[in-house]
């Protein structure tokens, strides 16, 4: 995995901006701790930080090819899982390779197939390709949006990078946030192309952005298409098993140590079972890791989303496949540590999920000391219908995003955290309604589908295109903050395309969540894991943690110099510290405070 930055300008000589592009690239050091490279011409400047995973000695970037028409240069982050097959095809077309890297496969694939190369790729990736002969820049992102890519349009070109911090390091870009940025902080609708920062955009999943002298254009090269599903139950289960097993097989390929993140739930255990069997055939023992919340006063506390603890199931799964398992223990002091929280906010370039980010960051940090690559179970819940709200009566007809409908039944939104004047100016309900209407309009339907099927297709589409991206972003930012590459086998686009079109009744044929997946991988799981009810990612209920968080909030409430109170209600914070059900909101406000302190954003409403 890697990180990159770049600058295209039609109006200045970028060979004079070496220090700027070097500074932009340096912000990506966490994503690429192994190597650094910068290449500049008068019109284009590219910088790259590398985490060496495939062809360690040969995959240096920026990578260039000299053609009779001019230079074609590339910076790339991610992995192409079918690069061996693509390389054979390109060699048959006459291409000759200098390295064994997937980066060169993408570069020479562009020379042979142009923009269509991305439709041939199976992987997680973001890339920038400069074609000198056409004076044209191409920015591309994988289908599901596993790898991030941001850009900031300029009057004479564009500034871009793997994360907003790379773009913000350019002095031409002001760290400002407007109403659209703040609205997404209040209610998570994950608008495609959205960025927190004013004027900045993200390349939407499955999209190409081209920049040349005529301007900036966006094209979607992949979307979820509706197609008839004609396979019967057993054929469908068999096909899911085949596609999933092939995805795991491909994603195990690495020239550096790799492991699986094993929670003891169905998704991670499925990956573990298939991966362990695959490696066993080569005489290799799988490494697995899990996280456990350590409490100084009591053990596991069940709640509505977490009815059983992870650790016993993770240990049973590890024993079942013979993996070398390690439990990473996270305690209240670590979770509440302001330096840890500042690290997660820096990784995010903004506030997000409080202790959920902090514990994942600490897990990844521990894993990175033993492994460079990890496989994880993101996307299984969105793909196979694992969340409670998939199955809740009335959610499909609620007229809003299902996760918002479900959460509002149990808690308030983040809006009360902000000052009343700002809440009125943002008009979040109107924004959410507009986003929901836009998202629903993008869903394709088949002729003759029943109303129930149409509604569940909408829910499944929203889960994959609006809900999943926020969790993929969390995974990417927390892992790359410590230089760990996390791969996601359930995001293989072949598996996604197939399962998306399976009717909802077949997805839940045994009247449980994730029926298809459960039956497809039953042969590699112990029965207790195969029948376990879904349990959400761990959440600490340690009173010591809550006490520390509330103490930090009380201290902040008395800080007259804290810039966060330009948008946050000080009165709300004071009252929240005395309420027992406000920990999550307080966490988020503290992260918002760290963000203001670190980035000093200008708020433009």
XYZ file of C-alpha atoms in Angstrom, residues 12-605:
594
model
C 3.173 27.838 -13.768
C 6.500 26.005 -13.944
C 6.209 23.174 -11.405
C 9.918 22.398 -11.564
C 10.163 25.450 -9.296
C 7.709 23.868 -6.823
C 9.812 20.895 -5.757
C 9.653 21.853 -2.090
C 5.871 22.097 -2.206
C 5.348 18.695 -3.811
C 7.911 17.195 -1.424
C 5.977 18.621 1.532
C 2.707 17.253 0.150
C 4.307 13.850 -0.341
C 5.818 13.869 3.151
C 2.320 13.963 4.681
C 1.857 10.457 3.221
C 4.874 8.990 5.025
C 2.630 6.910 7.282
C 1.030 5.286 4.234
C 4.395 4.560 2.672
C 7.237 4.237 5.187
C 9.603 2.272 2.912
C 10.460 4.612 0.018
C 9.851 8.119 -1.289
C 10.010 9.544 -4.794
C 9.234 12.867 -6.511
C 9.138 13.641 -10.233
C 8.510 17.090 -11.685
C 8.127 18.655 -15.114
C 6.980 22.188 -15.910
C 3.337 21.038 -16.095
C 3.027 18.066 -13.717
C 4.538 17.141 -10.362
C 4.082 13.699 -8.795
C 5.143 12.463 -5.375
C 4.908 8.969 -3.923
C 5.434 7.199 -0.593
C 5.704 3.422 -0.794
C 4.779 0.541 1.468
C 6.541 -2.311 -0.335
C 4.307 -5.404 -0.593
C 4.671 -6.809 -4.141
C 8.062 -6.886 -5.926
C 9.834 -5.131 -3.081
C 12.960 -4.166 -5.103
C 11.186 -3.351 -8.382
C 8.045 -1.336 -7.696
C 9.542 2.124 -7.183
C 7.396 5.153 -8.036
C 6.637 7.510 -9.679
C 6.966 5.017 -12.533
C 7.455 6.228 -16.101
C 7.539 4.863 -19.627
C 9.014 6.842 -22.522
C 7.005 6.443 -25.721
C 7.606 8.032 -29.157
C 4.751 10.425 -28.373
C 6.029 11.374 -24.924
C 6.226 10.272 -21.290
C 3.482 8.370 -19.502
C 3.939 8.567 -15.730
C 2.052 6.926 -12.886
C 1.596 7.040 -9.126
C -0.464 4.218 -7.673
C -1.732 3.017 -4.298
C -3.335 -0.345 -3.666
C -3.190 -3.829 -5.097
C -4.244 -5.412 -8.397
C -5.149 -8.980 -7.521
C -5.297 -10.228 -11.118
C -2.076 -8.549 -12.225
C -0.482 -11.864 -13.217
C -3.266 -12.610 -15.712
C -3.199 -9.041 -17.040
C 0.552 -9.204 -17.447
C 0.234 -12.327 -19.617
C -2.352 -10.602 -21.795
C -0.144 -7.536 -22.177
C 2.873 -9.637 -23.074
C 0.771 -11.228 -25.815
C 0.117 -7.675 -27.062
C 3.869 -7.079 -27.247
C 4.467 -5.211 -23.982
C 7.817 -5.897 -22.308
C 8.203 -5.559 -18.552
C 11.140 -4.343 -16.477
C 9.725 -5.304 -13.055
C 7.440 -7.898 -11.455
C 5.168 -5.250 -9.879
C 1.445 -4.717 -10.329
C 2.236 -1.010 -10.724
C 3.933 -1.636 -14.055
C 0.984 -3.797 -15.134
C -1.313 -0.792 -14.658
C 1.101 1.523 -16.469
C 1.549 -0.734 -19.481
C -2.134 -1.629 -19.377
C -2.896 2.052 -19.896
C -0.492 2.148 -22.857
C -2.306 -0.811 -24.414
C -5.960 -0.272 -23.464
C -6.187 3.368 -22.402
C -8.787 4.228 -19.755
C -10.415 0.814 -20.255
C -7.597 -0.785 -18.288
C -9.528 -0.086 -15.076
C -12.461 -2.244 -16.229
C -10.073 -5.206 -16.490
C -8.626 -4.806 -12.990
C -9.647 -6.758 -9.909
C -8.374 -4.944 -6.852
C -8.372 -2.017 -4.500
C -6.644 0.967 -6.000
C -6.291 4.669 -6.567
C -4.010 6.059 -9.243
C -2.976 9.167 -11.145
C -1.751 8.748 -14.734
C -0.104 11.585 -16.655
C -0.166 11.230 -20.453
C 2.222 13.819 -21.860
C 1.222 13.348 -25.508
C -2.391 14.265 -24.683
C -1.462 16.711 -21.914
C -4.007 14.790 -19.859
C -4.240 13.591 -16.267
C -6.416 10.627 -15.255
C -7.452 10.073 -11.633
C -9.079 6.711 -10.962
C -10.504 4.894 -7.951
C -11.583 1.279 -7.449
C -15.198 0.187 -7.775
C -16.189 0.051 -4.107
C -13.970 2.931 -2.942
C -11.603 0.856 -0.806
C -8.721 3.248 -1.491
C -9.195 7.012 -1.184
C -8.324 9.805 -3.613
C -9.041 13.539 -3.264
C -8.628 16.488 -5.607
C -8.909 20.273 -5.456
C -9.779 21.998 -8.762
C -7.715 25.075 -9.582
C -8.273 27.677 -12.329
C -5.308 26.242 -14.249
C -5.339 22.593 -13.179
C -5.768 20.447 -10.091
C -4.068 19.479 -6.828
C -4.606 15.907 -5.639
C -3.588 13.320 -3.077
C -4.450 10.089 -1.305
C -5.727 12.018 1.721
C -6.919 15.583 2.303
C -3.801 16.346 4.340
C -1.682 15.950 1.202
C -3.828 18.502 -0.637
C -3.963 20.847 2.358
C -0.152 20.883 2.473
C -0.191 22.937 -0.728
C -0.251 26.656 0.170
C -2.776 27.275 -2.620
C -5.421 25.377 -0.613
C -7.082 27.024 2.381
C -8.248 24.705 5.223
C -11.861 25.868 5.136
C -15.127 24.023 5.790
C -18.535 25.082 4.508
C -22.120 24.045 5.199
C -21.969 20.932 3.020
C -18.976 19.694 4.958
C -20.630 20.246 8.318
C -23.914 18.648 7.261
C -22.188 15.334 6.647
C -20.667 15.533 10.121
C -24.158 15.778 11.601
C -25.844 13.039 9.548
C -23.866 10.432 7.659
C -25.282 10.096 4.135
C -21.861 9.694 2.456
C -22.584 11.683 -0.668
C -20.423 10.382 -3.551
C -17.597 12.816 -4.220
C -18.033 14.483 -0.823
C -15.137 15.939 1.128
C -15.230 17.718 4.459
C -13.058 20.513 3.073
C -14.470 23.400 1.060
C -13.638 23.137 -2.638
C -12.113 19.674 -2.279
C -13.731 16.577 -3.743
C -13.149 12.864 -3.561
C -13.042 10.713 -6.658
C -16.269 8.735 -6.329
C -15.987 4.921 -6.169
C -15.970 3.369 -9.618
C -15.145 6.678 -11.301
C -12.540 8.328 -13.519
C -11.700 12.022 -13.343
C -9.860 13.425 -16.357
C -8.133 16.806 -16.402
C -6.798 18.537 -19.497
C -6.769 21.960 -21.122
C -10.539 21.816 -21.662
C -11.307 21.293 -17.975
C -12.248 18.582 -15.484
C -14.669 15.766 -16.340
C -15.989 12.827 -14.331
C -17.123 9.497 -15.766
C -18.489 6.463 -13.943
C -16.960 3.219 -15.236
C -18.786 0.894 -12.791
C -22.092 0.841 -10.992
C -24.412 -1.714 -9.403
C -26.558 -3.064 -12.222
C -29.836 -4.916 -11.784
C -29.898 -8.311 -13.494
C -32.120 -11.391 -13.165
C -30.982 -14.090 -10.746
C -31.816 -17.533 -12.083
C -29.747 -19.840 -9.842
C -31.507 -22.008 -7.286
C -30.654 -22.042 -3.591
C -27.847 -24.587 -3.633
C -26.360 -23.251 -6.862
C -26.352 -19.777 -5.325
C -24.642 -21.017 -2.160
C -22.057 -22.849 -4.259
C -21.391 -19.790 -6.416
C -20.941 -17.568 -3.356
C -18.456 -20.083 -1.947
C -16.557 -20.204 -5.244
C -16.314 -16.420 -5.660
C -15.453 -15.798 -2.016
C -12.779 -18.505 -1.894
C -11.178 -17.160 -5.068
C -11.161 -13.641 -3.630
C -9.392 -14.817 -0.467
C -6.911 -16.816 -2.535
C -6.020 -13.786 -4.630
C -5.732 -11.461 -1.658
C -3.330 -13.745 0.215
C -0.636 -13.052 -2.393
C 2.119 -10.989 -0.787
C 5.895 -10.797 -0.626
C 5.714 -9.675 3.031
C 4.098 -11.170 6.185
C 0.276 -11.246 6.216
C -2.460 -12.205 8.665
C -6.236 -12.162 9.217
C -8.152 -9.915 11.619
C -10.302 -12.462 13.486
C -13.125 -11.235 15.721
C -14.895 -14.566 16.078
C -17.842 -13.350 14.022
C -19.054 -14.998 10.840
C -17.302 -12.655 8.391
C -13.765 -12.725 9.779
C -14.062 -16.426 10.636
C -15.048 -17.176 7.043
C -11.882 -15.456 5.805
C -9.836 -17.244 8.460
C -11.211 -20.657 7.534
C -10.563 -20.273 3.817
C -7.158 -18.580 4.285
C -5.918 -21.176 6.791
C -6.843 -24.005 4.437
C -5.113 -22.302 1.548
C -1.882 -21.657 3.464
C -1.921 -25.103 5.029
C -1.532 -26.517 1.536
C 1.784 -24.658 1.292
C 2.947 -25.759 4.749
C 2.341 -22.290 6.239
C 0.553 -21.444 9.479
C -1.877 -18.520 9.409
C -1.449 -15.609 11.826
C -4.639 -14.140 13.335
C -5.305 -11.171 15.629
C -8.283 -9.946 17.639
C -8.990 -7.026 19.961
C -10.347 -7.266 23.495
C -11.506 -4.415 25.712
C -9.917 -4.711 29.138
C -11.971 -3.446 32.072
C -10.496 -2.683 35.450
C -13.766 -3.368 37.273
C -15.794 -5.932 35.324
C -15.792 -8.086 32.240
C -18.014 -8.095 29.168
C -21.265 -6.132 29.380
C -23.928 -7.146 26.868
C -25.991 -4.538 25.067
C -28.514 -4.518 22.225
C -25.858 -4.773 19.511
C -23.360 -6.974 21.372
C -24.973 -9.985 23.008
C -21.809 -12.120 23.291
C -18.101 -11.354 23.760
C -15.779 -11.875 20.810
C -12.780 -13.466 22.498
C -14.156 -16.980 23.216
C -15.328 -17.326 19.610
C -12.074 -15.963 18.186
C -10.082 -18.444 20.264
C -12.317 -21.331 19.226
C -11.975 -20.384 15.555
C -8.199 -20.059 15.890
C -8.033 -23.479 17.528
C -10.292 -24.950 14.843
C -7.954 -23.945 11.997
C -4.686 -24.063 13.940
C -3.778 -20.405 13.483
C -1.202 -18.640 15.638
C -3.507 -16.211 17.395
C -2.792 -13.087 19.402
C -5.260 -11.036 21.432
C -4.517 -7.311 21.469
C -5.827 -5.922 24.741
C -6.953 -2.301 24.874
C -7.654 -0.618 28.196
C -9.515 2.517 29.247
C -6.359 4.600 29.683
C -5.304 3.930 26.087
C -8.762 4.588 24.665
C -9.120 7.891 26.476
C -5.544 9.045 25.883
C -5.778 12.460 24.145
C -2.677 11.639 22.080
C -4.347 8.528 20.705
C -7.458 10.529 19.893
C -5.385 13.225 18.192
C -3.679 10.498 16.161
C -7.028 9.171 14.931
C -8.276 12.672 14.098
C -5.035 13.316 12.185
C -5.474 10.036 10.340
C -9.036 11.016 9.438
C -8.351 14.714 8.759
C -11.524 15.194 10.782
C -13.656 13.846 13.635
C -15.537 10.581 13.247
C -16.234 7.600 15.481
C -14.567 8.224 18.845
C -13.508 5.069 20.668
C -14.400 2.913 17.643
C -11.583 4.644 15.756
C -9.253 4.662 18.758
C -9.520 0.938 19.473
C -9.096 0.050 15.788
C -6.039 2.299 15.565
C -4.515 0.588 18.620
C -5.290 -2.856 17.186
C -3.687 -1.985 13.849
C -0.657 -0.510 15.585
C -0.093 -3.774 17.443
C -0.677 -5.899 14.333
C 1.796 -3.810 12.317
C 4.632 -4.881 14.612
C 4.094 -8.466 13.401
C 2.634 -8.160 9.908
C 2.518 -5.805 6.919
C -0.712 -7.079 5.333
C -4.007 -8.093 6.975
C -7.283 -9.422 5.589
C -10.497 -8.067 7.123
C -14.240 -8.678 6.885
C -15.596 -5.258 5.888
C -18.515 -5.297 3.417
C -19.994 -8.675 4.424
C -22.775 -7.063 6.481
C -23.671 -4.628 3.707
C -23.537 -7.330 1.043
C -25.318 -10.206 2.780
C -27.725 -8.261 5.007
C -26.063 -8.506 8.395
C -27.203 -5.334 10.109
C -30.244 -5.331 12.348
C -31.865 -2.585 10.292
C -32.042 -4.836 7.235
C -34.568 -6.937 9.145
C -36.420 -4.280 11.161
C -40.094 -3.786 10.246
C -40.764 -0.438 8.646
C -37.162 0.453 7.830
C -37.561 -0.162 4.078
C -40.524 2.216 3.985
C -39.137 4.832 6.403
C -38.367 7.296 3.607
C -34.787 7.910 4.710
C -31.466 6.122 4.962
C -32.068 2.913 6.940
C -29.194 3.436 9.379
C -30.523 6.891 10.203
C -34.060 5.570 10.679
C -32.736 2.858 13.005
C -30.420 5.130 15.006
C -32.989 7.893 15.481
C -35.263 5.358 17.143
C -32.685 4.953 19.883
C -30.765 8.232 20.142
C -30.622 11.807 18.967
C -28.454 13.044 16.140
C -25.268 15.071 16.518
C -27.124 18.277 15.696
C -27.691 19.345 19.356
C -23.913 19.519 19.804
C -23.782 22.538 17.507
C -24.938 26.013 18.375
C -28.652 26.671 17.653
C -27.884 29.319 15.027
C -25.607 26.927 13.152
C -28.167 24.114 13.317
C -30.767 26.393 11.714
C -28.338 27.485 9.019
C -27.395 23.916 8.124
C -31.008 22.706 7.736
C -29.837 19.111 7.961
C -33.290 17.493 7.526
C -33.664 19.087 4.096
C -30.144 18.004 3.158
C -30.788 14.390 4.215
C -34.104 14.305 2.332
C -32.408 15.588 -0.819
C -29.576 13.077 -0.526
C -32.000 10.214 0.049
C -34.035 11.121 -3.024
C -30.854 11.347 -5.106
C -29.573 8.002 -3.836
C -32.865 6.194 -4.467
C -33.076 7.599 -7.994
C -29.752 5.903 -8.823
C -31.111 2.404 -8.164
C -31.895 0.279 -11.223
C -34.889 -2.086 -11.070
C -36.019 -5.019 -13.149
C -39.300 -4.959 -15.010
C -41.977 -6.807 -13.103
C -40.265 -6.703 -9.701
C -42.676 -6.739 -6.789
C -42.856 -3.714 -4.525
C -41.206 -5.652 -1.683
C -38.302 -6.651 -3.944
C -37.909 -3.089 -5.163
C -37.788 -1.764 -1.595
C -35.192 -4.304 -0.486
C -33.110 -3.644 -3.591
C -33.050 0.011 -2.571
C -31.952 -0.886 0.979
C -29.183 -3.146 -0.359
C -28.034 -0.487 -2.824
C -27.904 2.173 -0.108
C -25.943 -0.167 2.135
C -23.263 -0.770 -0.495
C -23.040 2.694 -2.055
C -23.735 4.990 0.900
C -23.125 3.072 4.157
C -20.139 0.887 3.261
C -17.871 3.775 2.132
C -17.764 5.292 5.629
C -16.524 2.007 7.125
C -14.019 1.469 4.338
C -12.696 4.960 5.016
C -12.368 4.148 8.727
C -10.492 0.949 7.939
C -8.183 2.655 5.446
C -7.308 5.689 7.560
C -6.699 3.807 10.823
C -4.615 1.105 9.131
C -2.552 3.388 6.923
C -1.840 5.678 9.873
C 0.451 2.881 11.096
C 1.562 1.556 7.689
C -0.602 -1.579 7.682
C -2.230 -2.692 4.429
C -5.712 -4.101 5.075
C -7.374 -6.057 2.286
C -11.103 -6.757 2.065
C -12.078 -9.993 0.257
C -15.813 -9.254 0.515
C -15.256 -6.187 -1.710
C -14.319 -8.281 -4.736
C -16.561 -6.737 -7.387
C -17.473 -10.138 -8.876
C -18.876 -11.274 -5.530
C -20.640 -7.942 -5.010
C -22.283 -7.998 -8.445
C -23.511 -11.548 -7.932
C -24.852 -11.274 -4.384
C -26.435 -7.855 -4.973
C -28.825 -9.419 -7.480
C -29.839 -12.360 -5.298
C -33.463 -11.786 -4.189
C -33.875 -10.842 -0.539
C -35.926 -13.962 0.212
C -33.002 -16.102 -0.949
C -30.490 -14.019 0.996
C -32.453 -14.841 4.166
C -33.750 -18.302 3.276
C -33.147 -19.727 6.774
C -34.781 -16.659 8.366
C -31.461 -15.382 9.724
C -29.021 -12.671 8.808
C -26.420 -13.571 6.142
C -27.959 -16.945 5.250
C -25.991 -17.300 2.013
C -22.618 -16.650 3.576
C -23.344 -18.825 6.603
C -24.145 -21.836 4.420
C -21.357 -21.160 1.907
C -18.614 -21.349 4.556
C -20.171 -23.763 7.072
C -17.622 -26.445 6.204
C -14.680 -24.334 7.445
C -16.278 -23.139 10.716
C -17.004 -24.727 14.093
C -20.739 -24.942 14.704
C -20.702 -22.367 17.512
C -19.203 -19.726 15.218
C -21.449 -20.646 12.284
C -24.580 -20.187 14.394
C -23.444 -17.164 16.411
C -25.764 -14.156 16.305
C -24.101 -11.065 14.848
C -22.303 -8.968 17.426
C -21.153 -5.442 16.605
C -17.576 -4.195 16.889
C -16.504 -4.043 20.578
C -17.454 -1.058 22.723
C -16.131 -0.471 26.204
C -18.529 -0.040 29.127
C -15.716 0.520 31.605
C -16.796 3.252 34.079
C -13.167 4.375 34.260
C -13.244 5.227 30.556
C -16.454 7.208 30.864
C -15.049 9.080 33.861
C -11.921 10.084 31.949
C -13.906 11.219 28.912
C -16.257 13.297 31.060
C -13.336 14.833 32.962
C -11.768 15.890 29.655
C -15.095 17.380 28.567
C -15.485 19.323 31.820
C -11.985 20.720 31.415
C -12.768 21.722 27.835
C -16.006 23.422 28.897
C -13.942 25.832 31.014
C -11.356 26.506 28.286
C -12.181 30.013 27.031
C -9.623 29.791 24.207
C -10.935 26.578 22.620
C -11.822 27.336 18.998
C -14.342 24.499 18.837
C -16.875 26.732 20.594
C -17.154 28.788 17.430
C -19.556 26.055 16.262
C -20.350 24.053 19.411
C -22.733 24.938 22.202
C -20.801 25.328 25.463
C -24.061 24.989 27.380
C -24.789 21.663 25.714
C -21.372 20.336 26.716
C -21.825 21.383 30.332
C -25.184 19.663 30.569
C -23.997 16.571 28.692
C -21.291 15.829 31.248
C -23.999 15.179 33.844
C -26.091 12.849 31.654
C -25.432 9.103 31.688
C -26.419 8.481 28.046
C -24.253 11.102 26.360
C -20.839 9.407 26.210
C -20.847 8.907 22.433
C -21.753 12.563 21.800
C -19.102 13.746 24.248
C -16.517 11.554 22.521
C -17.385 13.099 19.201
C -17.249 16.648 20.563
C -13.789 15.994 22.031
C -12.611 14.716 18.643
C -14.105 17.837 17.075
C -12.052 19.873 19.541
C -8.860 18.021 18.588
C -9.646 18.639 14.929
C -10.013 22.392 15.482
C -6.813 22.435 17.498
C -4.820 20.516 14.879
C -6.182 22.015 11.629
C -7.497 25.485 12.578
C -10.225 25.291 9.924
C -12.048 28.384 8.750
C -15.820 27.889 8.976
C -17.586 29.434 5.995
C -21.392 29.329 6.171
